[in-house]
Amino acid sequence: MVLNRVRAVFFDLDNTLIDTAGASRRGMLEVIKLLQSKYHYKEEAKTICDKVQVKLSKECFHPSSTCITDLRTLHWEEAILETKGGAANRKLAEECYFLWKSTRLQHMILAEDVKAMLTELRKEVRLLLLTNGDRQTQREKIEACACQSYFDAIVIGGEQKEEKPAPSIFYHCCDLLGLQPGDCVMVGDTLETDIQGGLNAGLKATVWINKNGIMPLKSSPMPHYIVSSVLELPAVLQSIDCTVSMST
């Protein structure tokens, strides 16, 4: 009897299953077009979008004190003010934010080959979606890419006491599936949250999606497996199970 095969896979969402970064770039391009055609901005249009991108990358969201819509509209308002000067323009900031957001959601698509992979995997193991982020933002993405039906459970960091890389959220995922950490594998694109979290919780294995061939820092957490695409995962799982078979 083969013991301790992989029984569940936890998937990150952003830039693991869907191209969030690419969708966001498409949204920024639409805002640049809007600012240039309707408001006759020139190079300032790109400057504003670049500033917003920086603000998004440093964003600290506290749902108790504000909502994500207000916070992100403020990013646009500040970027416009910093670039153009003059009085704050809330109306333009809202127009930019909602165009960026709607375009971004339109391009958050679960690719057909990813759908096929998830469908096949689910015949063998349990699948769980584990994503950090604000409840509203992540629920909108999940709705946009229509991925709910591919998973046995969905866990959003913003709805829990702690997010990845805290072990507690991984233990919660295990409990939902009635499994132990040693039964589960974490797959994601972020070393500091997905991989570190999987290691913290003592999962069976961690799989890092390194699309751009980045060389991690020496201080970065070390994943068990590195792949360039999530589509390589079935072969990795087969390798893990073969290792288990041989060791038993």
Coordinates of N, CA and C in Angstrom, one line a residue:
M1 N 0.9 -1.2 0.0 CA 0.0 0.0 0.0 C 0.9 1.2 0.0
V2 N 0.6 2.2 -0.9 CA 1.4 3.4 -1.0 C 0.8 4.5 -0.1
L3 N 1.6 4.9 0.8 CA 1.2 5.9 1.9 C 1.5 7.3 1.5
N4 N 0.6 8.2 2.0 CA 0.9 9.7 1.9 C 1.1 10.2 0.6
R5 N 0.4 9.8 -0.4 CA 0.4 10.5 -1.7 C -0.2 11.9 -1.5
V6 N 0.0 12.7 -2.5 CA -0.7 14.1 -2.5 C -2.2 13.9 -2.6
R7 N -2.9 14.5 -1.7 CA -4.3 14.4 -1.6 C -5.0 15.7 -2.0
A8 N -4.3 16.8 -1.9 CA -4.9 18.1 -2.2 C -3.9 19.1 -2.7
V9 N -4.3 20.0 -3.6 CA -3.4 21.1 -4.1 C -4.1 22.4 -3.8
F10 N -3.3 23.3 -3.1 CA -3.8 24.7 -2.9 C -3.2 25.6 -3.9
F11 N -4.0 26.3 -4.6 CA -3.6 27.2 -5.7 C -3.7 28.7 -5.3
D12 N -2.7 29.4 -5.5 CA -2.8 30.9 -5.5 C -3.6 31.3 -6.8
L13 N -4.1 32.5 -6.8 CA -4.9 33.0 -7.9 C -4.1 33.9 -8.8
D14 N -3.7 35.1 -8.3 CA -3.1 36.1 -9.1 C -1.7 35.7 -9.6
N15 N -1.6 35.8 -10.9 CA -0.3 35.5 -11.7 C 0.1 34.0 -11.5
T16 N -0.8 33.2 -11.0 CA -0.6 31.8 -11.0 C -1.6 31.1 -11.9
L17 N -2.9 31.4 -11.6 CA -4.0 30.8 -12.5 C -4.4 31.8 -13.5
I18 N -4.4 33.1 -13.2 CA -4.8 34.2 -14.1 C -3.7 35.2 -14.2
D19 N -3.6 35.9 -15.3 CA -2.6 36.9 -15.6 C -3.0 38.3 -15.1
T20 N -3.0 38.4 -13.8 CA -3.4 39.7 -13.1 C -2.5 40.8 -13.6
A21 N -1.2 40.6 -13.7 CA -0.3 41.7 -14.1 C -0.6 42.2 -15.5
G22 N -0.8 41.2 -16.4 CA -1.1 41.5 -17.8 C -2.5 42.3 -17.9
A23 N -3.5 41.8 -17.1 CA -4.8 42.5 -17.1 C -4.7 43.9 -16.6
S24 N -3.9 44.1 -15.6 CA -3.7 45.4 -15.0 C -3.0 46.4 -16.0
R25 N -2.0 45.8 -16.8 CA -1.4 46.6 -17.8 C -2.4 47.1 -18.9
R26 N -3.3 46.2 -19.3 CA -4.3 46.5 -20.3 C -5.2 47.6 -19.8
G27 N -5.5 47.6 -18.5 CA -6.3 48.6 -17.9 C -5.6 50.0 -17.9
M28 N -4.3 50.0 -17.6 CA -3.5 51.2 -17.6 C -3.5 51.8 -19.0
L29 N -3.3 50.9 -20.1 CA -3.3 51.4 -21.4 C -4.6 52.1 -21.8
E30 N -5.7 51.5 -21.4 CA -7.0 52.2 -21.6 C -7.2 53.5 -21.0
V31 N -6.6 53.7 -19.8 CA -6.7 55.0 -19.1 C -5.8 56.0 -19.8
I32 N -4.6 55.5 -20.3 CA -3.7 56.4 -21.0 C -4.5 57.0 -22.3
K33 N -5.2 56.1 -23.0 CA -6.0 56.5 -24.2 C -7.0 57.5 -23.8
L34 N -7.7 57.2 -22.7 CA -8.8 58.1 -22.2 C -8.2 59.5 -21.9
L35 N -7.1 59.6 -21.2 CA -6.5 60.9 -20.8 C -6.0 61.6 -22.0
Q36 N -5.5 60.9 -23.0 CA -4.9 61.6 -24.1 C -6.0 62.0 -25.1
S37 N -7.0 61.2 -25.3 CA -8.1 61.6 -26.3 C -9.1 62.5 -25.7
K38 N -9.6 62.3 -24.5 CA -10.7 63.1 -24.0 C -10.2 64.3 -23.2
Y39 N -9.0 64.2 -22.6 CA -8.6 65.3 -21.7 C -7.3 65.9 -22.3
H40 N -6.8 65.4 -23.4 CA -5.7 66.0 -24.1 C -4.4 66.1 -23.3
Y41 N -4.2 65.1 -22.4 CA -3.0 64.9 -21.7 C -2.0 64.3 -22.7
K42 N -0.7 64.6 -22.6 CA 0.3 64.0 -23.5 C 1.1 63.0 -22.7
E43 N 2.4 63.3 -22.5 CA 3.2 62.3 -21.7 C 2.8 62.2 -20.3
E44 N 2.0 63.2 -19.8 CA 1.5 63.1 -18.4 C 0.6 61.9 -18.1
A45 N -0.1 61.4 -19.2 CA -1.0 60.3 -19.0 C -0.2 59.1 -18.5
K46 N 0.9 58.8 -19.2 CA 1.7 57.7 -18.8 C 2.3 57.9 -17.4
T47 N 2.8 59.1 -17.1 CA 3.3 59.4 -15.8 C 2.3 59.1 -14.7
I48 N 1.1 59.5 -14.9 CA 0.0 59.3 -13.9 C -0.2 57.8 -13.7
C49 N -0.2 57.0 -14.7 CA -0.4 55.6 -14.6 C 0.8 54.9 -13.9
D50 N 2.0 55.4 -14.2 CA 3.2 54.9 -13.5 C 3.1 55.1 -12.0
K51 N 2.7 56.3 -11.7 CA 2.6 56.7 -10.3 C 1.5 55.8 -9.5
V52 N 0.4 55.6 -10.2 CA -0.6 54.7 -9.6 C -0.1 53.3 -9.4
Q53 N 0.7 52.8 -10.4 CA 1.2 51.5 -10.3 C 2.1 51.3 -9.1
V54 N 2.9 52.4 -8.8 CA 3.8 52.4 -7.6 C 3.0 52.4 -6.4
K55 N 1.9 53.2 -6.3 CA 1.0 53.3 -5.2 C 0.4 51.9 -4.9
L56 N -0.1 51.2 -6.0 CA -0.7 49.9 -5.8 C 0.3 48.9 -5.2
S57 N 1.6 49.0 -5.7 CA 2.6 48.1 -5.2 C 2.9 48.2 -3.7
K58 N 2.7 49.5 -3.2 CA 3.0 49.8 -1.8 C 1.7 49.8 -1.0
E59 N 0.6 49.4 -1.5 CA -0.7 49.6 -0.9 C -0.8 48.9 0.5
C60 N -1.3 49.6 1.5 CA -1.7 49.0 2.7 C -3.1 49.3 3.0
F61 N -3.9 48.2 2.9 CA -5.4 48.3 3.0 C -5.9 47.8 4.4
H62 N -6.6 48.7 5.1 CA -7.2 48.3 6.3 C -8.7 48.5 6.2
P63 N -9.5 47.4 6.0 CA -10.9 47.4 5.8 C -11.7 48.1 6.9
S64 N -11.1 48.2 8.1 CA -11.8 48.8 9.2 C -11.9 50.4 9.0
S65 N -10.9 50.9 8.3 CA -10.8 52.4 8.2 C -11.3 52.9 6.9
T66 N -11.3 52.1 5.8 CA -11.7 52.6 4.5 C -12.1 51.5 3.6
C67 N -12.8 51.8 2.5 CA -13.1 50.7 1.5 C -12.1 50.8 0.3
I68 N -12.0 49.6 -0.3 CA -11.0 49.5 -1.4 C -11.2 50.5 -2.5
T69 N -12.5 50.8 -2.8 CA -12.8 51.7 -3.9 C -12.3 53.1 -3.5
D70 N -12.6 53.6 -2.3 CA -12.1 54.9 -1.9 C -10.6 55.0 -1.9
L71 N -9.9 53.9 -1.4 CA -8.5 53.9 -1.4 C -7.9 54.0 -2.8
R72 N -8.4 53.2 -3.7 CA -7.8 53.2 -5.0 C -8.2 54.4 -5.9
T73 N -9.3 55.0 -5.6 CA -9.7 56.3 -6.2 C -8.7 57.4 -5.7
L74 N -8.3 57.3 -4.5 CA -7.4 58.2 -3.9 C -6.0 58.1 -4.6
H75 N -5.6 56.9 -4.9 CA -4.3 56.7 -5.6 C -4.3 57.5 -6.9
W76 N -5.4 57.4 -7.7 CA -5.5 58.1 -8.9 C -5.6 59.6 -8.7
E77 N -6.4 60.0 -7.7 CA -6.5 61.5 -7.4 C -5.1 62.1 -7.0
E78 N -4.3 61.4 -6.2 CA -3.0 61.8 -5.8 C -2.0 61.9 -7.0
A79 N -2.1 60.8 -7.8 CA -1.2 60.7 -9.0 C -1.5 61.9 -10.0
I80 N -2.8 62.2 -10.2 CA -3.1 63.3 -11.1 C -2.6 64.6 -10.5
L81 N -2.8 64.8 -9.2 CA -2.4 66.0 -8.5 C -0.9 66.2 -8.6
E82 N -0.2 65.1 -8.3 CA 1.3 65.2 -8.3 C 1.9 65.5 -9.7
T83 N 1.1 65.1 -10.7 CA 1.6 65.2 -12.1 C 1.2 66.6 -12.7
K84 N -0.1 66.9 -12.5 CA -0.6 68.1 -13.1 C -0.7 69.4 -12.2
G85 N -0.6 69.1 -10.9 CA -0.8 70.3 -10.0 C -2.3 70.8 -10.0
G86 N -2.5 72.0 -9.5 CA -3.8 72.5 -9.4 C -4.7 71.9 -8.3
A87 N -6.0 72.0 -8.5 CA -6.9 71.5 -7.5 C -7.1 69.9 -7.7
A88 N -7.5 69.3 -6.6 CA -7.8 67.8 -6.7 C -9.0 67.6 -7.6
N89 N -8.9 66.5 -8.4 CA -10.0 66.3 -9.3 C -10.6 64.9 -9.1
R90 N -11.5 64.8 -8.1 CA -12.1 63.5 -7.7 C -12.8 62.8 -8.8
K91 N -13.6 63.6 -9.6 CA -14.4 63.1 -10.7 C -13.5 62.4 -11.7
L92 N -12.4 63.0 -12.1 CA -11.5 62.4 -13.1 C -10.9 61.2 -12.5
A93 N -10.5 61.2 -11.2 CA -9.9 60.1 -10.5 C -10.8 58.9 -10.6
E94 N -12.1 59.1 -10.3 CA -13.1 58.0 -10.3 C -13.2 57.5 -11.7
E95 N -13.2 58.3 -12.7 CA -13.4 57.9 -14.1 C -12.2 56.9 -14.5
C96 N -11.0 57.4 -14.1 CA -9.8 56.6 -14.4 C -9.8 55.3 -13.6
Y97 N -10.2 55.3 -12.3 CA -10.2 54.1 -11.5 C -11.1 53.1 -12.1
F98 N -12.4 53.5 -12.4 CA -13.4 52.5 -12.8 C -13.1 52.0 -14.2
L99 N -12.4 52.8 -15.1 CA -12.1 52.3 -16.4 C -10.9 51.2 -16.2
W100 N -10.0 51.6 -15.4 CA -8.9 50.6 -15.1 C -9.4 49.3 -14.5
K101 N -10.3 49.4 -13.5 CA -10.8 48.3 -12.9 C -11.6 47.4 -13.8
S102 N -12.5 48.0 -14.6 CA -13.4 47.2 -15.5 C -12.6 46.5 -16.6
T103 N -11.6 47.3 -17.1 CA -10.8 46.7 -18.2 C -10.0 45.5 -17.6
R104 N -9.5 45.7 -16.4 CA -8.7 44.7 -15.8 C -9.5 43.4 -15.6
L105 N -10.7 43.6 -15.0 CA -11.6 42.4 -14.8 C -12.0 41.7 -16.1
Q106 N -12.1 42.4 -17.2 CA -12.5 41.8 -18.5 C -11.4 40.9 -19.0
H107 N -10.2 41.2 -18.6 CA -9.0 40.4 -19.1 C -8.5 39.4 -18.1
M108 N -9.3 39.2 -17.0 CA -8.9 38.2 -16.0 C -9.6 36.9 -16.4
I109 N -8.9 36.1 -17.2 CA -9.5 34.9 -17.8 C -8.8 33.7 -17.4
L110 N -9.5 32.6 -17.1 CA -9.0 31.3 -16.9 C -8.8 30.7 -18.2
A111 N -7.5 30.5 -18.7 CA -7.2 30.0 -20.0 C -7.8 28.5 -20.1
E112 N -8.1 28.2 -21.4 CA -8.7 26.8 -21.6 C -7.8 25.7 -21.2
D113 N -6.5 25.9 -21.4 CA -5.6 24.8 -21.0 C -5.5 24.7 -19.5
V114 N -5.6 25.8 -18.8 CA -5.6 25.8 -17.3 C -6.9 25.1 -16.8
K115 N -8.0 25.4 -17.4 CA -9.3 24.8 -17.1 C -9.2 23.3 -17.3
A116 N -8.6 22.9 -18.4 CA -8.5 21.4 -18.7 C -7.6 20.7 -17.6
M117 N -6.5 21.4 -17.2 CA -5.6 20.9 -16.2 C -6.3 20.7 -14.9
L118 N -7.1 21.7 -14.5 CA -7.8 21.7 -13.2 C -8.8 20.6 -13.2
T119 N -9.5 20.4 -14.3 CA -10.6 19.4 -14.5 C -9.9 18.0 -14.3
E120 N -8.8 17.8 -14.9 CA -8.1 16.5 -14.9 C -7.6 16.2 -13.4
L121 N -6.9 17.2 -12.9 CA -6.4 17.1 -11.5 C -7.5 16.8 -10.5
R122 N -8.6 17.4 -10.7 CA -9.7 17.2 -9.7 C -10.2 15.8 -9.6
K123 N -9.9 15.0 -10.7 CA -10.3 13.6 -10.7 C -9.5 12.8 -9.7
E124 N -8.3 13.3 -9.4 CA -7.3 12.6 -8.6 C -7.2 13.2 -7.2
V125 N -7.2 14.5 -7.1 CA -7.0 15.2 -5.8 C -8.0 16.3 -5.5
R126 N -8.1 16.7 -4.3 CA -8.9 17.9 -3.9 C -8.2 19.2 -4.3
L127 N -9.0 20.2 -4.8 CA -8.4 21.4 -5.2 C -9.0 22.6 -4.4
L128 N -8.1 23.5 -3.9 CA -8.5 24.6 -3.1 C -7.9 25.9 -3.6
L129 N -8.6 26.9 -3.7 CA -8.1 28.2 -4.1 C -7.8 29.0 -2.8
L130 N -6.5 29.5 -2.7 CA -6.1 30.2 -1.5 C -5.4 31.5 -2.0
T131 N -6.1 32.6 -1.8 CA -5.7 33.9 -2.3 C -5.6 35.0 -1.2
N132 N -4.6 35.7 -1.2 CA -4.5 36.9 -0.3 C -5.3 38.0 -0.9
G133 N -5.6 39.0 -0.1 CA -6.2 40.3 -0.6 C -7.5 40.6 -0.1
D134 N -7.9 41.8 -0.4 CA -9.2 42.4 0.1 C -10.4 41.5 -0.4
R135 N -11.4 41.3 0.4 CA -12.5 40.4 0.1 C -13.2 40.8 -1.2
Q136 N -13.5 42.1 -1.3 CA -14.3 42.6 -2.5 C -13.5 42.4 -3.7
T137 N -12.2 42.8 -3.7 CA -11.4 42.7 -4.9 C -11.2 41.3 -5.4
Q138 N -10.9 40.4 -4.4 CA -10.7 39.0 -4.8 C -12.0 38.3 -5.3
R139 N -13.1 38.6 -4.6 CA -14.4 38.0 -5.0 C -14.7 38.5 -6.4
E140 N -14.4 39.7 -6.8 CA -14.7 40.2 -8.1 C -13.9 39.5 -9.2
K141 N -12.6 39.2 -8.8 CA -11.7 38.5 -9.7 C -12.2 37.1 -10.0
I142 N -12.6 36.4 -8.9 CA -13.1 35.1 -8.9 C -14.4 35.0 -9.8
E143 N -15.2 36.0 -9.6 CA -16.4 36.1 -10.4 C -16.1 36.3 -11.9
A144 N -15.1 37.2 -12.1 CA -14.8 37.5 -13.5 C -14.2 36.4 -14.3
C145 N -13.3 35.6 -13.6 CA -12.7 34.5 -14.3 C -13.5 33.2 -14.2
A146 N -14.6 33.2 -13.5 CA -15.5 32.1 -13.3 C -14.8 30.8 -13.0
C147 N -14.1 30.8 -11.9 CA -13.3 29.6 -11.5 C -13.9 28.8 -10.4
Q148 N -15.0 29.3 -9.8 CA -15.5 28.7 -8.6 C -15.8 27.2 -8.8
S149 N -16.3 26.8 -9.9 CA -16.7 25.4 -10.1 C -15.5 24.4 -10.2
Y150 N -14.3 24.9 -10.3 CA -13.1 24.0 -10.4 C -12.5 23.7 -9.1
F151 N -13.1 24.2 -8.0 CA -12.5 24.1 -6.7 C -13.5 23.5 -5.7
D152 N -12.9 22.7 -4.7 CA -13.7 22.1 -3.6 C -13.9 23.2 -2.6
A153 N -13.0 24.2 -2.5 CA -13.2 25.2 -1.5 C -12.4 26.4 -1.9
I154 N -12.8 27.6 -1.5 CA -12.1 28.9 -1.8 C -11.9 29.6 -0.5
V155 N -10.7 30.0 -0.3 CA -10.3 30.8 0.9 C -9.6 32.1 0.5
I156 N -10.2 33.2 1.1 CA -9.6 34.5 0.8 C -9.0 35.1 2.0
G157 N -7.8 35.5 1.9 CA -7.1 36.1 3.1 C -7.8 37.2 3.8
G158 N -8.4 38.1 3.0 CA -9.1 39.2 3.6 C -10.3 38.8 4.4
E159 N -10.8 37.6 4.3 CA -11.9 37.1 5.1 C -11.5 36.3 6.3
Q160 N -10.2 36.1 6.5 CA -9.7 35.4 7.6 C -8.9 36.3 8.6
K161 N -8.6 35.7 9.7 CA -7.8 36.5 10.7 C -6.4 36.8 10.3
E162 N -5.8 35.9 9.5 CA -4.5 36.1 9.0 C -4.4 35.6 7.6
E163 N -3.5 36.2 6.8 CA -3.3 35.9 5.4 C -2.0 35.0 5.3
K164 N -1.8 34.5 4.1 CA -0.5 33.9 3.8 C 0.6 34.9 4.1
P165 N 1.7 34.6 4.7 CA 2.3 33.3 4.9 C 2.0 32.7 6.3
A166 N 1.0 33.2 7.1 CA 0.7 32.7 8.4 C 0.2 31.3 8.3
P167 N 0.8 30.4 9.2 CA 0.4 29.0 9.1 C -1.1 28.8 9.3
S168 N -1.8 29.7 10.1 CA -3.2 29.5 10.5 C -4.1 29.4 9.3
I169 N -3.8 30.1 8.2 CA -4.7 30.1 7.1 C -4.6 28.8 6.3
F170 N -3.4 28.2 6.4 CA -3.1 26.9 5.7 C -3.8 25.8 6.5
Y171 N -3.7 25.9 7.8 CA -4.4 24.9 8.7 C -5.9 25.0 8.5
H172 N -6.4 26.2 8.3 CA -7.8 26.3 8.0 C -8.2 25.6 6.7
C173 N -7.4 25.8 5.7 CA -7.6 25.1 4.4 C -7.6 23.6 4.6
C174 N -6.6 23.1 5.4 CA -6.6 21.6 5.6 C -7.8 21.2 6.3
D175 N -8.3 21.9 7.3 CA -9.5 21.6 8.1 C -10.7 21.5 7.2
L176 N -10.8 22.5 6.2 CA -12.0 22.5 5.3 C -12.0 21.2 4.5
L177 N -10.9 20.7 4.1 CA -10.8 19.5 3.3 C -10.7 18.2 4.1
G178 N -10.6 18.3 5.5 CA -10.5 17.2 6.3 C -9.1 16.5 6.1
L179 N -8.1 17.2 5.8 CA -6.8 16.7 5.6 C -5.7 17.2 6.5
Q180 N -4.5 16.6 6.5 CA -3.4 17.1 7.2 C -2.4 17.9 6.3
P181 N -1.6 18.8 6.9 CA -0.6 19.5 6.0 C 0.2 18.6 5.2
G182 N 0.6 17.5 5.7 CA 1.4 16.5 5.0 C 0.8 15.9 3.8
D183 N -0.5 16.1 3.6 CA -1.3 15.6 2.4 C -1.3 16.6 1.3
C184 N -0.9 17.9 1.6 CA -1.2 19.0 0.7 C 0.0 19.7 0.1
V185 N -0.2 20.2 -1.1 CA 0.9 20.9 -1.9 C 0.4 22.4 -2.1
M186 N 1.3 23.4 -2.0 CA 0.9 24.8 -2.3 C 1.6 25.2 -3.6
V187 N 0.8 25.8 -4.5 CA 1.4 26.3 -5.8 C 1.1 27.8 -5.9
G188 N 2.2 28.5 -6.1 CA 2.0 30.0 -6.3 C 3.2 30.7 -6.8
D189 N 3.1 32.0 -7.1 CA 4.1 32.7 -7.8 C 4.9 33.6 -6.9
T190 N 4.5 33.7 -5.6 CA 5.2 34.6 -4.6 C 5.9 33.8 -3.6
L191 N 7.2 34.0 -3.5 CA 8.1 33.3 -2.5 C 7.7 33.7 -1.1
E192 N 7.5 35.0 -0.9 CA 7.3 35.5 0.5 C 6.0 35.1 1.1
T193 N 5.0 34.8 0.3 CA 3.6 34.4 0.8 C 3.3 32.9 0.6
D194 N 3.3 32.6 -0.7 CA 2.9 31.2 -1.1 C 3.9 30.2 -0.6
I195 N 5.1 30.4 -0.9 CA 6.1 29.4 -0.6 C 6.5 29.4 0.9
Q196 N 6.7 30.6 1.4 CA 7.0 30.7 2.8 C 5.9 30.2 3.7
G197 N 4.7 30.5 3.3 CA 3.5 30.0 4.0 C 3.4 28.5 4.0
G198 N 3.6 27.9 2.8 CA 3.6 26.4 2.7 C 4.6 25.8 3.6
L199 N 5.8 26.4 3.6 CA 6.9 25.9 4.5 C 6.6 26.1 5.9
N200 N 6.0 27.2 6.3 CA 5.7 27.5 7.7 C 4.7 26.5 8.2
A201 N 3.7 26.1 7.3 CA 2.6 25.2 7.7 C 3.0 23.7 7.7
G202 N 4.2 23.4 7.1 CA 4.7 22.1 7.0 C 3.9 21.3 6.0
L203 N 3.6 21.9 4.8 CA 2.9 21.2 3.8 C 3.9 20.2 3.1
K204 N 3.3 19.2 2.4 CA 4.1 18.1 1.8 C 5.1 18.7 0.8
A205 N 4.7 19.7 0.1 CA 5.6 20.3 -0.9 C 5.1 21.7 -1.3
T206 N 6.0 22.5 -1.8 CA 5.7 23.9 -2.3 C 6.2 23.9 -3.8
V207 N 5.4 24.5 -4.6 CA 5.8 24.7 -6.1 C 5.7 26.1 -6.4
W208 N 6.9 26.7 -6.8 CA 7.0 28.1 -7.2 C 6.9 28.2 -8.7
I209 N 5.9 29.1 -9.1 CA 5.7 29.4 -10.5 C 6.7 30.6 -10.8
N210 N 7.7 30.4 -11.5 CA 8.7 31.4 -11.8 C 8.7 31.7 -13.3
K211 N 7.7 32.5 -13.7 CA 7.4 32.7 -15.2 C 8.6 33.4 -15.9
N212 N 9.2 34.3 -15.1 CA 10.2 35.2 -15.7 C 11.7 34.8 -15.5
G213 N 11.8 33.6 -14.9 CA 13.2 33.1 -14.7 C 14.0 33.9 -13.7
I214 N 13.3 34.5 -12.7 CA 14.0 35.4 -11.7 C 14.9 34.5 -10.9
M215 N 16.0 35.1 -10.6 CA 17.0 34.5 -9.6 C 16.6 35.0 -8.2
P216 N 16.1 34.1 -7.3 CA 15.7 34.5 -6.0 C 16.9 34.9 -5.1
L217 N 16.7 35.8 -4.2 CA 17.7 36.2 -3.2 C 18.1 35.0 -2.4
K218 N 19.3 35.1 -1.9 CA 19.8 34.0 -1.0 C 19.0 33.8 0.2
S219 N 18.4 35.0 0.7 CA 17.6 35.0 1.9 C 16.1 34.6 1.6
S220 N 15.8 34.4 0.4 CA 14.4 34.0 0.0 C 14.1 32.5 0.5
P221 N 12.8 32.2 0.8 CA 12.5 30.8 1.1 C 12.8 29.9 -0.1
M222 N 13.1 28.7 0.1 CA 13.5 27.8 -0.9 C 12.3 26.8 -1.2
P223 N 11.7 26.9 -2.4 CA 10.6 26.0 -2.7 C 11.2 24.6 -3.0
H224 N 10.3 23.6 -2.9 CA 10.7 22.2 -3.2 C 10.8 22.0 -4.7
Y225 N 10.0 22.7 -5.5 CA 10.0 22.6 -6.9 C 9.8 24.0 -7.5
I226 N 10.5 24.2 -8.7 CA 10.3 25.4 -9.5 C 9.9 25.1 -10.9
V227 N 8.8 25.7 -11.4 CA 8.4 25.5 -12.7 C 8.2 26.9 -13.4
S228 N 8.1 27.0 -14.7 CA 7.9 28.2 -15.4 C 6.4 28.5 -15.7
S229 N 5.6 27.4 -15.6 CA 4.2 27.6 -15.9 C 3.4 26.6 -15.0
V230 N 2.2 27.0 -14.6 CA 1.4 26.2 -13.8 C 1.0 24.9 -14.5
L231 N 1.1 24.9 -15.9 CA 0.7 23.7 -16.6 C 1.7 22.6 -16.5
E232 N 2.9 22.9 -15.9 CA 3.9 21.8 -15.6 C 3.5 21.1 -14.3
L233 N 2.5 21.5 -13.6 CA 2.2 21.0 -12.3 C 1.9 19.5 -12.3
P234 N 1.1 19.0 -13.2 CA 0.7 17.5 -13.2 C 2.0 16.7 -13.2
A235 N 3.0 17.0 -13.9 CA 4.3 16.3 -14.0 C 5.0 16.3 -12.6
V236 N 4.9 17.5 -11.9 CA 5.5 17.6 -10.6 C 4.8 16.7 -9.6
L237 N 3.5 16.7 -9.7 CA 2.7 15.9 -8.7 C 3.0 14.4 -8.9
Q238 N 3.2 14.1 -10.2 CA 3.5 12.7 -10.5 C 4.9 12.3 -9.9
S239 N 5.8 13.3 -10.0 CA 7.1 13.1 -9.5 C 7.1 12.9 -8.0
I240 N 6.3 13.7 -7.3 CA 6.1 13.6 -5.8 C 5.6 12.3 -5.5
D241 N 4.6 11.8 -6.2 CA 3.9 10.5 -5.8 C 4.9 9.4 -6.2
C242 N 5.7 9.5 -7.2 CA 6.7 8.4 -7.5 C 7.7 8.4 -6.4
T243 N 8.1 9.5 -5.9 CA 9.1 9.5 -4.8 C 8.5 8.8 -3.6
V244 N 7.2 9.1 -3.3 CA 6.6 8.5 -2.1 C 6.5 7.0 -2.4
S245 N 6.2 6.5 -3.6 CA 6.1 5.1 -3.9 C 7.4 4.4 -3.7
M246 N 8.5 5.0 -4.1 CA 9.8 4.4 -4.0 C 10.2 4.4 -2.5
S247 N 9.9 5.4 -1.8 CA 10.3 5.5 -0.4 C 9.6 4.5 0.5
T248 N 8.3 4.1 0.1 CA 7.5 3.2 0.9 C 7.8 1.8 0.4

